[in-house]
Amino acid sequence: MNKPDPKNQYIVPRHLAIIMDGNHRWARQKGLPSDEGHRYGAKNVRPIAENCADAGVQYLTFFAFSTENWNRPKAEIDLLFSLVSETIDRELQTLHERDAKVRFIGDRRAFPKRLQKHMRDCEEQTRENKSLFLNIAMNYGGRWDVVNAARLFLEDVVANGEEVTDLTESSFKNYLATSIAPEPELCIRTGGDQRVSNFLLWDLSYTELYFTKTYWPDFSAAHLHEAFLDFTRRQRRFGARQRTLSEESH
């Protein structure tokens, strides 16, 4: 974990995960078509990513499209895919100049070929960058990740003659799509719902959860800093009980 920021006096998580929720409700509240909620939400990715980088976040993971999102109307899914491509076209150069390394996690095989190419090109152009590791979860689900990791491990067992008993928590982590980053210290969910919705199930074991009623298109740097301040006040014990003053004095 990073040290407290001397200016703002809060601790910044090394890895921050964000569930971007509330686009539909934001548009309805504004009297706008639901499509506009997604458009404004897509435009909010870069400024939040830049604020995270400025604050000292090293790894940032956005939940953009879940395995369950395929249940939405086709028109909405097509719009979401178009917005991802448009966002890459619009923001890639700026993110590259900010030394951000962009990676997509999830099963991208079901995406349109054009979108898959956009994703590959984005990863290739930014692959040498090191200031911010920006992960976009697309067609990602925590259960899918665990099952896929188990499948990959069993393939190694068959191909390399490994023993099933060799599997440990640390070695299993290497098979997950999320192996590219450390476990998040903090996960923010916008929009008011208080659940993780099949996001990073393995990795969120001891992650601090922060829920805000603010819809994603309205989530600003000020809201981000409020989350960091709340995170700073928490005591992360990882299953151990808090030590008392008398215990600490001995």
GROMACS .gro file of C-alpha atoms in nm:
model
  250
    1MET     CA    1   0.000   0.000   0.000
    2ASN     CA    2   0.125   0.351  -0.074
    3LYS     CA    3   0.209   0.603   0.196
    4PRO     CA    4  -0.038   0.878   0.290
    5ASP     CA    5  -0.047   1.167   0.047
    6PRO     CA    6   0.115   1.460   0.237
    7LYS     CA    7  -0.118   1.714   0.079
    8ASN     CA    8  -0.449   1.534   0.122
    9GLN     CA    9  -0.355   1.319   0.421
   10TYR     CA   10  -0.506   0.999   0.290
   11ILE     CA   11  -0.372   0.657   0.199
   12VAL     CA   12  -0.397   0.568  -0.168
   13PRO     CA   13  -0.459   0.203  -0.260
   14ARG     CA   14  -0.197   0.048  -0.482
   15HIS     CA   15  -0.473  -0.129  -0.676
   16LEU     CA   16  -0.820   0.020  -0.709
   17ALA     CA   17  -1.113  -0.164  -0.868
   18ILE     CA   18  -1.426   0.022  -0.981
   19ILE     CA   19  -1.771  -0.114  -1.065
   20MET     CA   20  -1.918   0.157  -1.289
   21ASP     CA   21  -2.292   0.148  -1.224
   22GLY     CA   22  -2.589   0.381  -1.260
   23ASN     CA   23  -2.571   0.498  -1.622
   24HIS     CA   24  -2.937   0.411  -1.695
   25ARG     CA   25  -3.067   0.574  -1.377
   26TRP     CA   26  -2.855   0.883  -1.436
   27ALA     CA   27  -3.008   0.928  -1.782
   28ARG     CA   28  -3.361   0.870  -1.651
   29GLN     CA   29  -3.304   1.125  -1.376
   30LYS     CA   30  -3.190   1.378  -1.637
   31GLY     CA   31  -3.480   1.302  -1.870
   32LEU     CA   32  -3.241   1.170  -2.134
   33PRO     CA   33  -3.247   0.853  -2.347
   34SER     CA   34  -3.073   0.563  -2.174
   35ASP     CA   35  -2.808   0.562  -2.447
   36GLU     CA   36  -2.686   0.899  -2.321
   37GLY     CA   37  -2.615   0.749  -1.981
   38HIS     CA   38  -2.372   0.505  -2.138
   39ARG     CA   39  -2.215   0.780  -2.349
   40TYR     CA   40  -2.154   1.008  -2.051
   41GLY     CA   41  -2.032   0.710  -1.850
   42ALA     CA   42  -1.778   0.621  -2.118
   43LYS     CA   43  -1.648   0.978  -2.120
   44ASN     CA   44  -1.586   0.960  -1.745
   45VAL     CA   45  -1.332   0.678  -1.768
   46ARG     CA   46  -1.031   0.888  -1.869
   47PRO     CA   47  -1.068   1.171  -1.614
   48ILE     CA   48  -1.109   0.922  -1.329
   49ALA     CA   49  -0.813   0.720  -1.457
   50GLU     CA   50  -0.603   1.036  -1.471
   51ASN     CA   51  -0.706   1.139  -1.119
   52CYS     CA   52  -0.616   0.792  -0.994
   53ALA     CA   53  -0.274   0.814  -1.158
   54ASP     CA   54  -0.216   1.162  -1.015
   55ALA     CA   55  -0.307   1.037  -0.667
   56GLY     CA   56  -0.060   0.750  -0.688
   57VAL     CA   57  -0.275   0.450  -0.782
   58GLN     CA   58  -0.058   0.202  -0.974
   59TYR     CA   59  -0.321  -0.051  -1.084
   60LEU     CA   60  -0.676   0.042  -1.184
   61THR     CA   61  -0.940  -0.208  -1.292
   62PHE     CA   62  -1.274  -0.102  -1.442
   63PHE     CA   63  -1.568  -0.343  -1.471
   64ALA     CA   64  -1.697  -0.254  -1.819
   65PHE     CA   65  -1.896  -0.556  -1.944
   66SER     CA   66  -1.985  -0.864  -1.741
   67THR     CA   67  -2.066  -1.216  -1.856
   68GLU     CA   68  -2.423  -1.146  -1.742
   69ASN     CA   69  -2.454  -0.834  -1.958
   70TRP     CA   70  -2.527  -1.055  -2.260
   71ASN     CA   71  -2.881  -1.078  -2.118
   72ARG     CA   72  -2.943  -0.714  -2.206
   73PRO     CA   73  -3.123  -0.609  -2.528
   74LYS     CA   74  -2.910  -0.653  -2.841
   75ALA     CA   75  -2.936  -0.282  -2.927
   76GLU     CA   76  -2.786  -0.191  -2.590
   77ILE     CA   77  -2.508  -0.447  -2.627
   78ASP     CA   78  -2.424  -0.315  -2.975
   79LEU     CA   79  -2.413   0.038  -2.834
   80LEU     CA   80  -2.179  -0.067  -2.553
   81PHE     CA   81  -1.942  -0.230  -2.802
   82SER     CA   82  -1.947   0.080  -3.022
   83LEU     CA   83  -1.872   0.299  -2.721
   84VAL     CA   84  -1.573   0.085  -2.626
   85SER     CA   85  -1.430   0.125  -2.977
   86GLU     CA   86  -1.504   0.499  -2.977
   87THR     CA   87  -1.345   0.540  -2.637
   88ILE     CA   88  -1.030   0.362  -2.750
   89ASP     CA   89  -1.010   0.585  -3.059
   90ARG     CA   90  -1.072   0.900  -2.856
   91GLU     CA   91  -0.863   0.836  -2.546
   92LEU     CA   92  -0.581   0.605  -2.653
   93GLN     CA   93  -0.330   0.874  -2.743
   94THR     CA   94  -0.389   1.063  -2.419
   95LEU     CA   95  -0.356   0.747  -2.211
   96HIS     CA   96  -0.041   0.655  -2.402
   97GLU     CA   97   0.108   0.997  -2.334
   98ARG     CA   98   0.025   0.949  -1.966
   99ASP     CA   99   0.231   0.626  -1.977
  100ALA     CA  100  -0.073   0.406  -1.905
  101LYS     CA  101  -0.054   0.039  -1.999
  102VAL     CA  102  -0.401  -0.079  -2.107
  103ARG     CA  103  -0.498  -0.446  -2.082
  104PHE     CA  104  -0.833  -0.618  -2.133
  105ILE     CA  105  -0.926  -0.911  -1.911
  106GLY     CA  106  -1.204  -1.156  -1.987
  107ASP     CA  107  -1.312  -1.379  -2.274
  108ARG     CA  108  -1.301  -1.156  -2.581
  109ARG     CA  109  -1.371  -1.431  -2.836
  110ALA     CA  110  -1.744  -1.349  -2.856
  111PHE     CA  111  -1.683  -0.983  -2.941
  112PRO     CA  112  -1.709  -0.846  -3.298
  113LYS     CA  113  -1.382  -0.884  -3.490
  114ARG     CA  114  -1.345  -0.508  -3.523
  115LEU     CA  115  -1.368  -0.461  -3.147
  116GLN     CA  116  -1.118  -0.741  -3.087
  117LYS     CA  117  -0.874  -0.566  -3.321
  118HIS     CA  118  -0.924  -0.235  -3.138
  119MET     CA  119  -0.844  -0.411  -2.812
  120ARG     CA  120  -0.531  -0.577  -2.949
  121ASP     CA  121  -0.407  -0.253  -3.106
  122CYS     CA  122  -0.464  -0.066  -2.780
  123GLU     CA  123  -0.269  -0.326  -2.582
  124GLU     CA  124   0.013  -0.330  -2.835
  125GLN     CA  125   0.054   0.049  -2.846
  126THR     CA  126   0.070   0.079  -2.468
  127ARG     CA  127   0.252  -0.243  -2.377
  128GLU     CA  128   0.579  -0.071  -2.275
  129ASN     CA  129   0.410   0.187  -2.049
  130LYS     CA  130   0.459   0.162  -1.675
  131SER     CA  131   0.311   0.456  -1.482
  132LEU     CA  132  -0.044   0.320  -1.459
  133PHE     CA  133  -0.163  -0.035  -1.529
  134LEU     CA  134  -0.519   0.013  -1.655
  135ASN     CA  135  -0.722  -0.308  -1.673
  136ILE     CA  136  -1.061  -0.317  -1.847
  137ALA     CA  137  -1.280  -0.617  -1.759
  138MET     CA  138  -1.477  -0.709  -2.072
  139ASN     CA  139  -1.698  -1.020  -2.089
  140TYR     CA  140  -1.555  -1.092  -1.749
  141GLY     CA  141  -1.711  -1.271  -1.454
  142GLY     CA  142  -1.551  -1.391  -1.133
  143ARG     CA  143  -1.701  -1.739  -1.167
  144TRP     CA  144  -1.586  -1.760  -1.530
  145ASP     CA  145  -1.236  -1.663  -1.420
  146VAL     CA  146  -1.216  -1.936  -1.155
  147VAL     CA  147  -1.357  -2.206  -1.386
  148ASN     CA  148  -1.130  -2.097  -1.671
  149ALA     CA  149  -0.828  -2.103  -1.440
  150ALA     CA  150  -0.917  -2.457  -1.328
  151ARG     CA  151  -0.946  -2.563  -1.691
  152LEU     CA  152  -0.605  -2.415  -1.774
  153PHE     CA  153  -0.447  -2.588  -1.476
  154LEU     CA  154  -0.592  -2.924  -1.576
  155GLU     CA  155  -0.459  -2.873  -1.929
  156ASP     CA  156  -0.113  -2.829  -1.777
  157VAL     CA  157  -0.164  -3.143  -1.569
  158VAL     CA  158  -0.237  -3.343  -1.883
  159ALA     CA  159   0.030  -3.181  -2.100
  160ASN     CA  160   0.315  -3.161  -1.850
  161GLY     CA  161   0.245  -3.454  -1.620
  162GLU     CA  162   0.194  -3.233  -1.318
  163GLU     CA  163   0.020  -3.359  -1.006
  164VAL     CA  164  -0.317  -3.221  -0.902
  165THR     CA  165  -0.187  -3.211  -0.546
  166ASP     CA  166   0.076  -2.956  -0.655
  167LEU     CA  167  -0.193  -2.690  -0.681
  168THR     CA  168  -0.180  -2.418  -0.415
  169GLU     CA  169  -0.358  -2.086  -0.374
  170SER     CA  170  -0.051  -1.899  -0.493
  171SER     CA  171   0.001  -2.120  -0.800
  172PHE     CA  172  -0.371  -2.113  -0.887
  173LYS     CA  173  -0.355  -1.732  -0.894
  174ASN     CA  174  -0.118  -1.760  -1.192
  175TYR     CA  175  -0.397  -1.912  -1.402
  176LEU     CA  176  -0.648  -1.634  -1.336
  177ALA     CA  177  -0.707  -1.353  -1.584
  178THR     CA  178  -0.635  -1.120  -1.292
  179SER     CA  179  -0.282  -1.258  -1.239
  180ILE     CA  180  -0.153  -0.945  -1.414
  181ALA     CA  181  -0.220  -0.736  -1.102
  182PRO     CA  182  -0.202  -0.764  -0.723
  183GLU     CA  183  -0.527  -0.803  -0.532
  184PRO     CA  184  -0.717  -0.473  -0.499
  185GLU     CA  185  -0.702  -0.297  -0.164
  186LEU     CA  186  -1.018  -0.100  -0.243
  187CYS     CA  187  -1.323  -0.159  -0.465
  188ILE     CA  188  -1.563   0.127  -0.536
  189ARG     CA  189  -1.915   0.067  -0.664
  190THR     CA  190  -2.118   0.363  -0.785
  191GLY     CA  191  -2.496   0.377  -0.827
  192GLY     CA  192  -2.613   0.275  -0.480
  193ASP     CA  193  -2.627  -0.105  -0.505
  194GLN     CA  194  -2.424  -0.288  -0.242
  195ARG     CA  195  -2.297  -0.607  -0.402
  196VAL     CA  196  -1.997  -0.715  -0.610
  197SER     CA  197  -2.201  -0.867  -0.897
  198ASN     CA  198  -1.961  -1.150  -0.985
  199PHE     CA  199  -1.662  -0.915  -1.009
  200LEU     CA  200  -1.311  -1.035  -0.910
  201LEU     CA  201  -1.449  -1.301  -0.676
  202TRP     CA  202  -1.109  -1.455  -0.602
  203ASP     CA  203  -0.930  -1.122  -0.567
  204LEU     CA  204  -1.180  -0.939  -0.346
  205SER     CA  205  -1.136  -1.177  -0.050
  206TYR     CA  206  -0.995  -0.903   0.175
  207THR     CA  207  -1.062  -0.596  -0.036
  208GLU     CA  208  -1.228  -0.299   0.134
  209LEU     CA  209  -1.565  -0.224  -0.030
  210TYR     CA  210  -1.690   0.132  -0.075
  211PHE     CA  211  -2.045   0.197  -0.198
  212THR     CA  212  -2.172   0.535  -0.310
  213LYS     CA  213  -2.516   0.642  -0.433
  214THR     CA  214  -2.353   0.869  -0.690
  215TYR     CA  215  -2.418   0.748  -1.043
  216TRP     CA  216  -2.110   0.672  -1.250
  217PRO     CA  217  -2.146   0.964  -1.497
  218ASP     CA  218  -2.144   1.205  -1.198
  219PHE     CA  219  -1.857   1.034  -1.014
  220SER     CA  220  -1.583   1.296  -0.990
  221ALA     CA  221  -1.237   1.352  -0.847
  222ALA     CA  222  -1.402   1.484  -0.530
  223HIS     CA  223  -1.598   1.158  -0.490
  224LEU     CA  224  -1.279   0.960  -0.555
  225HIS     CA  225  -1.096   1.148  -0.280
  226GLU     CA  226  -1.388   1.088  -0.040
  227ALA     CA  227  -1.347   0.715  -0.104
  228PHE     CA  228  -0.973   0.739  -0.033
  229LEU     CA  229  -1.041   0.924   0.293
  230ASP     CA  230  -1.288   0.655   0.398
  231PHE     CA  231  -1.032   0.388   0.305
  232THR     CA  232  -0.768   0.564   0.515
  233ARG     CA  233  -0.986   0.541   0.827
  234ARG     CA  234  -1.032   0.165   0.799
  235GLN     CA  235  -0.828  -0.098   0.983
  236ARG     CA  236  -0.732  -0.389   0.761
  237ARG     CA  237  -0.677  -0.692   0.987
  238PHE     CA  238  -0.694  -0.980   0.733
  239GLY     CA  239  -0.865  -1.210   0.983
  240ALA     CA  240  -0.656  -1.114   1.285
  241ARG     CA  241  -0.810  -0.922   1.574
  242GLN     CA  242  -0.701  -0.571   1.654
  243ARG     CA  243  -0.421  -0.551   1.910
  244THR     CA  244  -0.498  -0.363   2.231
  245LEU     CA  245  -0.269  -0.096   2.378
  246SER     CA  246  -0.169  -0.331   2.662
  247GLU     CA  247  -0.071  -0.602   2.416
  248GLU     CA  248   0.133  -0.357   2.209
  249SER     CA  249   0.324  -0.241   2.516
  250HIS     CA  250   0.459  -0.591   2.590
   0.00000   0.00000   0.00000
